[in-house]
Tab-separated table of C-alpha atoms in Angstrom:
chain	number	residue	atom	x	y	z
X	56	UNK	CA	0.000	0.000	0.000
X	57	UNK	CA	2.598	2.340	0.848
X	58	UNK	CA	4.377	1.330	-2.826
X	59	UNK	CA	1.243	2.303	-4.206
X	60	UNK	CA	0.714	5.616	-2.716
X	61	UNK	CA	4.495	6.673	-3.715
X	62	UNK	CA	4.013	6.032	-7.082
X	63	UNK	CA	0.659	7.900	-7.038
X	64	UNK	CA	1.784	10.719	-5.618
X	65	UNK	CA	5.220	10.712	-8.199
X	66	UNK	CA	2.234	10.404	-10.921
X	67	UNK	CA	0.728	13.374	-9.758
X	68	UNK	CA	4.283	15.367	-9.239
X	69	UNK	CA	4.775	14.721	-12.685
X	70	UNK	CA	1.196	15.327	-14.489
X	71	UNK	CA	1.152	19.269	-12.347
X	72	UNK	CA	1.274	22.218	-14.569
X	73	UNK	CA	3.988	24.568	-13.936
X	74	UNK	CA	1.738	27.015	-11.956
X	75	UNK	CA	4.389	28.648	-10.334
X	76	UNK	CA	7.659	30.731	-10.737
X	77	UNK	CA	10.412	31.996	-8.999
X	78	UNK	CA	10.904	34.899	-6.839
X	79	UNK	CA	13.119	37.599	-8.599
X	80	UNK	CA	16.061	37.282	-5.735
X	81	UNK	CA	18.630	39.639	-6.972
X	82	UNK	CA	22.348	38.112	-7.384
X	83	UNK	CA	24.709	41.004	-6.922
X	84	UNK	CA	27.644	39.439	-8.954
X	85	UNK	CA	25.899	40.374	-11.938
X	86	UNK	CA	25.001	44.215	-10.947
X	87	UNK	CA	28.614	45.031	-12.047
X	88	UNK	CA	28.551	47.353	-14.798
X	89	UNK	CA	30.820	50.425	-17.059
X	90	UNK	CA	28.118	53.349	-17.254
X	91	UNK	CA	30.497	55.015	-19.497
X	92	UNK	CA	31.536	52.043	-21.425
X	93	UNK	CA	31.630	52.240	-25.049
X	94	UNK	CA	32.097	48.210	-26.267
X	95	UNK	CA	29.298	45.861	-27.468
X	96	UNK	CA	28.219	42.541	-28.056
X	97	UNK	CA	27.816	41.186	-31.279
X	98	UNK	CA	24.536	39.584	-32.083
X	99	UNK	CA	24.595	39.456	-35.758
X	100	UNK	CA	24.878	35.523	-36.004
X	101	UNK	CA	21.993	35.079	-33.632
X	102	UNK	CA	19.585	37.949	-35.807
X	103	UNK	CA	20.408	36.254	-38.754
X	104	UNK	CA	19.900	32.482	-37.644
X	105	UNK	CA	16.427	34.108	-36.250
X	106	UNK	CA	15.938	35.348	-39.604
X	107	UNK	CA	16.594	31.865	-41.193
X	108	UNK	CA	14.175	29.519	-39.086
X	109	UNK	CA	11.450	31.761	-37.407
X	110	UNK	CA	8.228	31.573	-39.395
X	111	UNK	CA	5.113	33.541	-38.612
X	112	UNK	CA	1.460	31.797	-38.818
X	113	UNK	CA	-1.806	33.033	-39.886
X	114	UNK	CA	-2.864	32.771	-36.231
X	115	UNK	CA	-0.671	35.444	-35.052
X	116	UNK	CA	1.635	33.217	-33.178
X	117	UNK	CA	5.365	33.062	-34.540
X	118	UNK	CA	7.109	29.510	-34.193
X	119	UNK	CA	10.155	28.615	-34.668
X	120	UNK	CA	11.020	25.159	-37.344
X	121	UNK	CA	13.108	23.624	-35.014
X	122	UNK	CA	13.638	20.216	-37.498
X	123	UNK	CA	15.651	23.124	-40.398
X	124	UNK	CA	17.562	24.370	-37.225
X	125	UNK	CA	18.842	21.469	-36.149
X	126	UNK	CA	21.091	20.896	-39.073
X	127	UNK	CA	21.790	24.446	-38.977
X	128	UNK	CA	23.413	24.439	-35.282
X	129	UNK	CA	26.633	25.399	-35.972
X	130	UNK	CA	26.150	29.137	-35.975
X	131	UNK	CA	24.398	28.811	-32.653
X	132	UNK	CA	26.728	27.263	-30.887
X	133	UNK	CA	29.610	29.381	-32.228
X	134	UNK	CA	27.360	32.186	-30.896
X	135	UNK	CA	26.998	31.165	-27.379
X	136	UNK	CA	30.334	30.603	-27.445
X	137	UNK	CA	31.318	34.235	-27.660
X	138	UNK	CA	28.608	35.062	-25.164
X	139	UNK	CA	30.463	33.050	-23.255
X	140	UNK	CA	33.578	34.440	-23.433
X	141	UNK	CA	32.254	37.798	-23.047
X	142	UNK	CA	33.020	40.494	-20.255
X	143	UNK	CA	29.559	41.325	-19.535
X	144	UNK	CA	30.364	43.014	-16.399
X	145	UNK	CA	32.231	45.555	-18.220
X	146	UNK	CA	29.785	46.637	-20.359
X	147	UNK	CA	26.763	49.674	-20.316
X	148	UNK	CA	23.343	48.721	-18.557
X	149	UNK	CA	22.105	48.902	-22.272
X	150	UNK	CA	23.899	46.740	-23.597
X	151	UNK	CA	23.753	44.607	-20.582
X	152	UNK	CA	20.089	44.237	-20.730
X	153	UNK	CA	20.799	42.593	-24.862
X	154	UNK	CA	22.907	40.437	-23.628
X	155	UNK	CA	21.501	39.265	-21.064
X	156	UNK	CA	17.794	38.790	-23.290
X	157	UNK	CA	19.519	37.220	-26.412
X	158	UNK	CA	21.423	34.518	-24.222
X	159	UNK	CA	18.348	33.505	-22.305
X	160	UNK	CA	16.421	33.076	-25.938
X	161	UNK	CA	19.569	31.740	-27.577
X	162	UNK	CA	19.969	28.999	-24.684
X	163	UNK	CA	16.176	28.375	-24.589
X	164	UNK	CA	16.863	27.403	-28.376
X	165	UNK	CA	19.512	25.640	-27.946
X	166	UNK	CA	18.568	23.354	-25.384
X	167	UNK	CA	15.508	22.240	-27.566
X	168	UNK	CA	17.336	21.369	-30.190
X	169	UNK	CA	19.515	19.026	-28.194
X	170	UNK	CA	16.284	17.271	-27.292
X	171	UNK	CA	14.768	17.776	-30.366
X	172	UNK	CA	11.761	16.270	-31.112
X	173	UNK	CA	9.411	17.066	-28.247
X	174	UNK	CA	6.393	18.207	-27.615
X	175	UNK	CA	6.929	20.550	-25.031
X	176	UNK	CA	9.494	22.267	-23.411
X	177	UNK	CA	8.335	20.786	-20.092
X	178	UNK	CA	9.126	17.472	-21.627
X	179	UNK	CA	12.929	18.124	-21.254
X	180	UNK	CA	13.566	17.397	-17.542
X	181	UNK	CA	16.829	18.351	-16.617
X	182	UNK	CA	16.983	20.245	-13.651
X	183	UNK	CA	18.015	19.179	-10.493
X	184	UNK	CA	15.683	17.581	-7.942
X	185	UNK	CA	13.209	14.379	-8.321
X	186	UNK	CA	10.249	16.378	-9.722
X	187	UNK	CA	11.355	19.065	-11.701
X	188	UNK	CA	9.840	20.052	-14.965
X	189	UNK	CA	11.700	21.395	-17.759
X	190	UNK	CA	15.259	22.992	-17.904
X	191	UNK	CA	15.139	26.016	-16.162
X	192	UNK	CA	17.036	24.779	-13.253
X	193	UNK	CA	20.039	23.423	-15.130
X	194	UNK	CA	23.360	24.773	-15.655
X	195	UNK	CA	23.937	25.073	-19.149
X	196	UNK	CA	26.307	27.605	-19.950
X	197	UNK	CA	29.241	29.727	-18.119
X	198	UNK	CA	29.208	33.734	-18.404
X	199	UNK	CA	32.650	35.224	-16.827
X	200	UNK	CA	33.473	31.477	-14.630
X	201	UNK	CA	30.102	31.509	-13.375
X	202	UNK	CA	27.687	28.914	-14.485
X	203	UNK	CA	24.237	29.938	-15.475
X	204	UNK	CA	20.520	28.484	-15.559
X	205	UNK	CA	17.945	29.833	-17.820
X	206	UNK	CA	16.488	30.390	-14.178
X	207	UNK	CA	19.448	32.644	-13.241
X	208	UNK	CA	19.368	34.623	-16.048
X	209	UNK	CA	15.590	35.299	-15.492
X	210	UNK	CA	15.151	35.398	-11.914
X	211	UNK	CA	18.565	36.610	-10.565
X	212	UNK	CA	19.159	39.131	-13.003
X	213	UNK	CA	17.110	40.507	-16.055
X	214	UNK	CA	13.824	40.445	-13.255
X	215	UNK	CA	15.462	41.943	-10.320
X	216	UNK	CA	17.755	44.616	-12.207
X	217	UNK	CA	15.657	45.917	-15.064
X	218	UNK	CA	12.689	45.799	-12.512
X	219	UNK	CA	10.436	45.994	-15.913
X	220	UNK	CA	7.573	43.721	-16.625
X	221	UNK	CA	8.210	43.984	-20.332
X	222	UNK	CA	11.098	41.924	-19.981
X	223	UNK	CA	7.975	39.357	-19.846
X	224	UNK	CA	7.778	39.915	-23.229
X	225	UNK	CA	11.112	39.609	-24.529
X	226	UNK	CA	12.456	36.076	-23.233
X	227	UNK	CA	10.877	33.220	-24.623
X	228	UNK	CA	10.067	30.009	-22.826
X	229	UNK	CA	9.694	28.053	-26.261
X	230	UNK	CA	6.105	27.478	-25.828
X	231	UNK	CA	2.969	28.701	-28.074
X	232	UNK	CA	1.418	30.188	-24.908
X	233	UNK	CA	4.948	32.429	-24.581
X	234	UNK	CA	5.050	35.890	-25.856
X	235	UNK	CA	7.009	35.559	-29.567
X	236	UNK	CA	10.250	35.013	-30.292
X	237	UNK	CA	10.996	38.266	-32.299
X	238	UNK	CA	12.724	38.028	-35.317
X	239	UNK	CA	15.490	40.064	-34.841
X	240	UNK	CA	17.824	40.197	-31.679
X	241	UNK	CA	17.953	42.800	-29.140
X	242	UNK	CA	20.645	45.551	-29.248
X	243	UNK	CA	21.391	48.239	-27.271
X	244	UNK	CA	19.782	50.389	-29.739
X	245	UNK	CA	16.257	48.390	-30.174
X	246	UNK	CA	15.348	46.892	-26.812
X	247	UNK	CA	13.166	49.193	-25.969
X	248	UNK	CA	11.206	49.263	-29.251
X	249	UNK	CA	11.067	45.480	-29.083
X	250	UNK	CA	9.822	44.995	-25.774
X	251	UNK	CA	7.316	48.217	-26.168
X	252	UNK	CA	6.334	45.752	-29.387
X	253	UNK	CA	6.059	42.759	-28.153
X	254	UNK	CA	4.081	43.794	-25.015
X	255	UNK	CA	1.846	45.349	-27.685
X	256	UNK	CA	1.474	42.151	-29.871
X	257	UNK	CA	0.720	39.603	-27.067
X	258	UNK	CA	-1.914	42.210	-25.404
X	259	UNK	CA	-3.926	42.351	-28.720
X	260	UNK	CA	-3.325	38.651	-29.275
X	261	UNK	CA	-5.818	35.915	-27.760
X	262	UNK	CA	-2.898	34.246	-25.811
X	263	UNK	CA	-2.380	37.591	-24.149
X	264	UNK	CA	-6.113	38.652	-23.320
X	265	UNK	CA	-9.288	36.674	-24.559
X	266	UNK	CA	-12.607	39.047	-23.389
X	267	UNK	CA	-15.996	36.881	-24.929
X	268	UNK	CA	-19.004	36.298	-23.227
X	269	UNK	CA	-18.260	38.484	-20.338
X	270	UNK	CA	-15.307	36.389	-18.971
X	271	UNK	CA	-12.117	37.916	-19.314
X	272	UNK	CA	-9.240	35.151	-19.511
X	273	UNK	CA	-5.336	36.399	-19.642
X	274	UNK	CA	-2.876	34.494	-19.735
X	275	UNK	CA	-0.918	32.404	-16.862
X	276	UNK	CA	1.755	34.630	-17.204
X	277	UNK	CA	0.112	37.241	-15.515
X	278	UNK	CA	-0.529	35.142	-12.291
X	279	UNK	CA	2.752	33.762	-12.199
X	280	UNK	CA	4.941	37.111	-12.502
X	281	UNK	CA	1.199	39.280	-11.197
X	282	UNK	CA	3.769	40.891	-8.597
X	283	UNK	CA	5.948	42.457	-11.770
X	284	UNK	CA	2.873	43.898	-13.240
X	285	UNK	CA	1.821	46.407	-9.950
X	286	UNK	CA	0.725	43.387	-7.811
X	287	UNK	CA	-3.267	42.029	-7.634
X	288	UNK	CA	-5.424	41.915	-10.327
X	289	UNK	CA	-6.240	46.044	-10.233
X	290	UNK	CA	-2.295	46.431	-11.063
X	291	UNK	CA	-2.793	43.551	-14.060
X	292	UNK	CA	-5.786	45.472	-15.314
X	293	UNK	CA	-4.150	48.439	-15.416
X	294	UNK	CA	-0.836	47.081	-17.540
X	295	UNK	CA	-3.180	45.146	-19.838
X	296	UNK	CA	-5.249	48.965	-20.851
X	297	UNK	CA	-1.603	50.509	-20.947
X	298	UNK	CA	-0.425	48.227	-23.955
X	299	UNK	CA	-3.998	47.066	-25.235
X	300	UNK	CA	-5.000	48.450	-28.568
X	301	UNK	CA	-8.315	51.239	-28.130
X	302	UNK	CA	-11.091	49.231	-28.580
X	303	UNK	CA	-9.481	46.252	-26.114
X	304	UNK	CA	-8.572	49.162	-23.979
X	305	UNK	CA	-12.399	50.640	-23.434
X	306	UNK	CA	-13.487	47.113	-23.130
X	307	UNK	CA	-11.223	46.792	-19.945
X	308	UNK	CA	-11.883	49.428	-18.625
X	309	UNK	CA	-14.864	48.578	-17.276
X	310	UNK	CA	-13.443	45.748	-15.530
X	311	UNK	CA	-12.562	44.876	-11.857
X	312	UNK	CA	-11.797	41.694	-12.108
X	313	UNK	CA	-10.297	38.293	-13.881
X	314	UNK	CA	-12.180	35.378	-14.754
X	315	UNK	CA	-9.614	32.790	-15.915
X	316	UNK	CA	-5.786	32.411	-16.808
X	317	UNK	CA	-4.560	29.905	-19.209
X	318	UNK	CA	-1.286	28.898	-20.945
X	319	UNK	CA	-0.315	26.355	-23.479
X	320	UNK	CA	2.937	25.088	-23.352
X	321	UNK	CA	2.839	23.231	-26.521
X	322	UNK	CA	6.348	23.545	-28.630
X	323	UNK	CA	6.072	26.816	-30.866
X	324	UNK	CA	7.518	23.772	-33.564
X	325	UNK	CA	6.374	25.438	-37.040
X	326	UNK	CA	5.839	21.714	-37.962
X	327	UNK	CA	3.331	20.927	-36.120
């Protein structure tokens, strides 16, 4: 009996949707930073191996065809190679903030295609710990001797620096549910178009905000990160009318509440 309620409760573990995140706990290695420094990354190889595999669909929703990228993984690696290598701690906040956004996208690609084919990024369990889900726990790459999870880059820095929500809407968790992967990569010079953009697209977009029938459903992401975006539901509300489009905008603003979250973590696989 006891065998039997083990394995129960490890089939429940495992069947759980991801329904929560991690706290953005600031790790003060990374706040190191040249406000007068001049140097950059490049991210040319990355924009154009975006440019190469990223194909939008009629529904809106921009995957990614993993299967063509796969034999095409030699520029990516190459690529987070030099991020690697590179002295992000010397660099501007600016071009910090690229950096730090086109590694955790890069890596989130990457580590698909070594799994590659799945079904959903959830499907790759690699982190530490019986139960985990996914690969956002893992070490996968080193950034100036210190090893780095996707977790790490999200949590521990980009979160608890930039203290932006948009940042929501600039990494990319590999799923359909997930705010696009854009088809360019961030600079210096573009981030804040892109993320002004992207919170923009997935808004207006169905995955974002769904109002029919009188429910209004948003997306999980907004429950899982709802402290980033003012805190409660009134602080949600009021992020959604600030990037929603006018007509979404009047309809929420007669709102005080949410009905329903949802999120599909399906692959954004432009073959399926």
């Amino acid at each position: 009996m006891h065998r039997l309620a083990v394995t129960c409760l490890f089939l429940l573990l495992f069947s759980l949707p991801a329904t929560a995140a991690p706290e953005a706990e600031l790790w003060a290695r990374w706040t190191a930073h040249d406000p007068a420094a001049t140097g950059s990354v490049d991210h040319t190889a990355w924009d154009a191996f975006l440019k190469r595999h990223l194909r939008p669909g009629d529904d809106g929703v921009t995957r990614l065809d993993y299967a063509a990228a796969q034999a095409d993984a030699a520029p990516l690696d190459a690529y987070l190679e030099r991020l690697s290598a590179a002295l992000v701690s010397r660099l501007n906040r600016d071009e910090q903030r690229a950096f730090w956004i086109n590694l955790y996208n890069a890596l989130t690609v990457h580590t698909v295609l070594a799994h590659y084919p799945v079904d959903s990024i959830r499907d790759i369990r690699i982190s530490p710990g019986l139960f985990s889900i996914g690969p956002w726990g893992r070490k996968l790459i080193s950034v100036e001797g210190e090893p780095l999870s996707l977790d790490d880059i999200e949590h521990r820095i980009l979160r608890p620096i930039w203290r932006d929500p948009r940042v929501h809407y600039a990494v990319n968790c590999a799923s359909i549910g997930c705010p696009d992967l854009l088809p360019e990569a961030f600079t210096a010079a573009n981030t804040e178009r892109l993320m002004e953009a992207g919170a923009h697209a997935y808004v207006n977009h169905p995955r974002g905000v769904s109002l029919a029938d009188g429910r209004l459903v948003i997306s999980s992401i907004y429950d899982w990160f709802e402290a980033d975006f003012g805190g409660g539901e009134a602080g949600v509300l009021a992020h959604l009318r600030r990037h929603a489009a006018p007509e979404l905008a009047a309809a929420l603003a007669a709102r005080r509440g949410i009905d329903d979250h949802r999120y599909d973590w399906a692959l954004n696989d432009s073959r399926r």
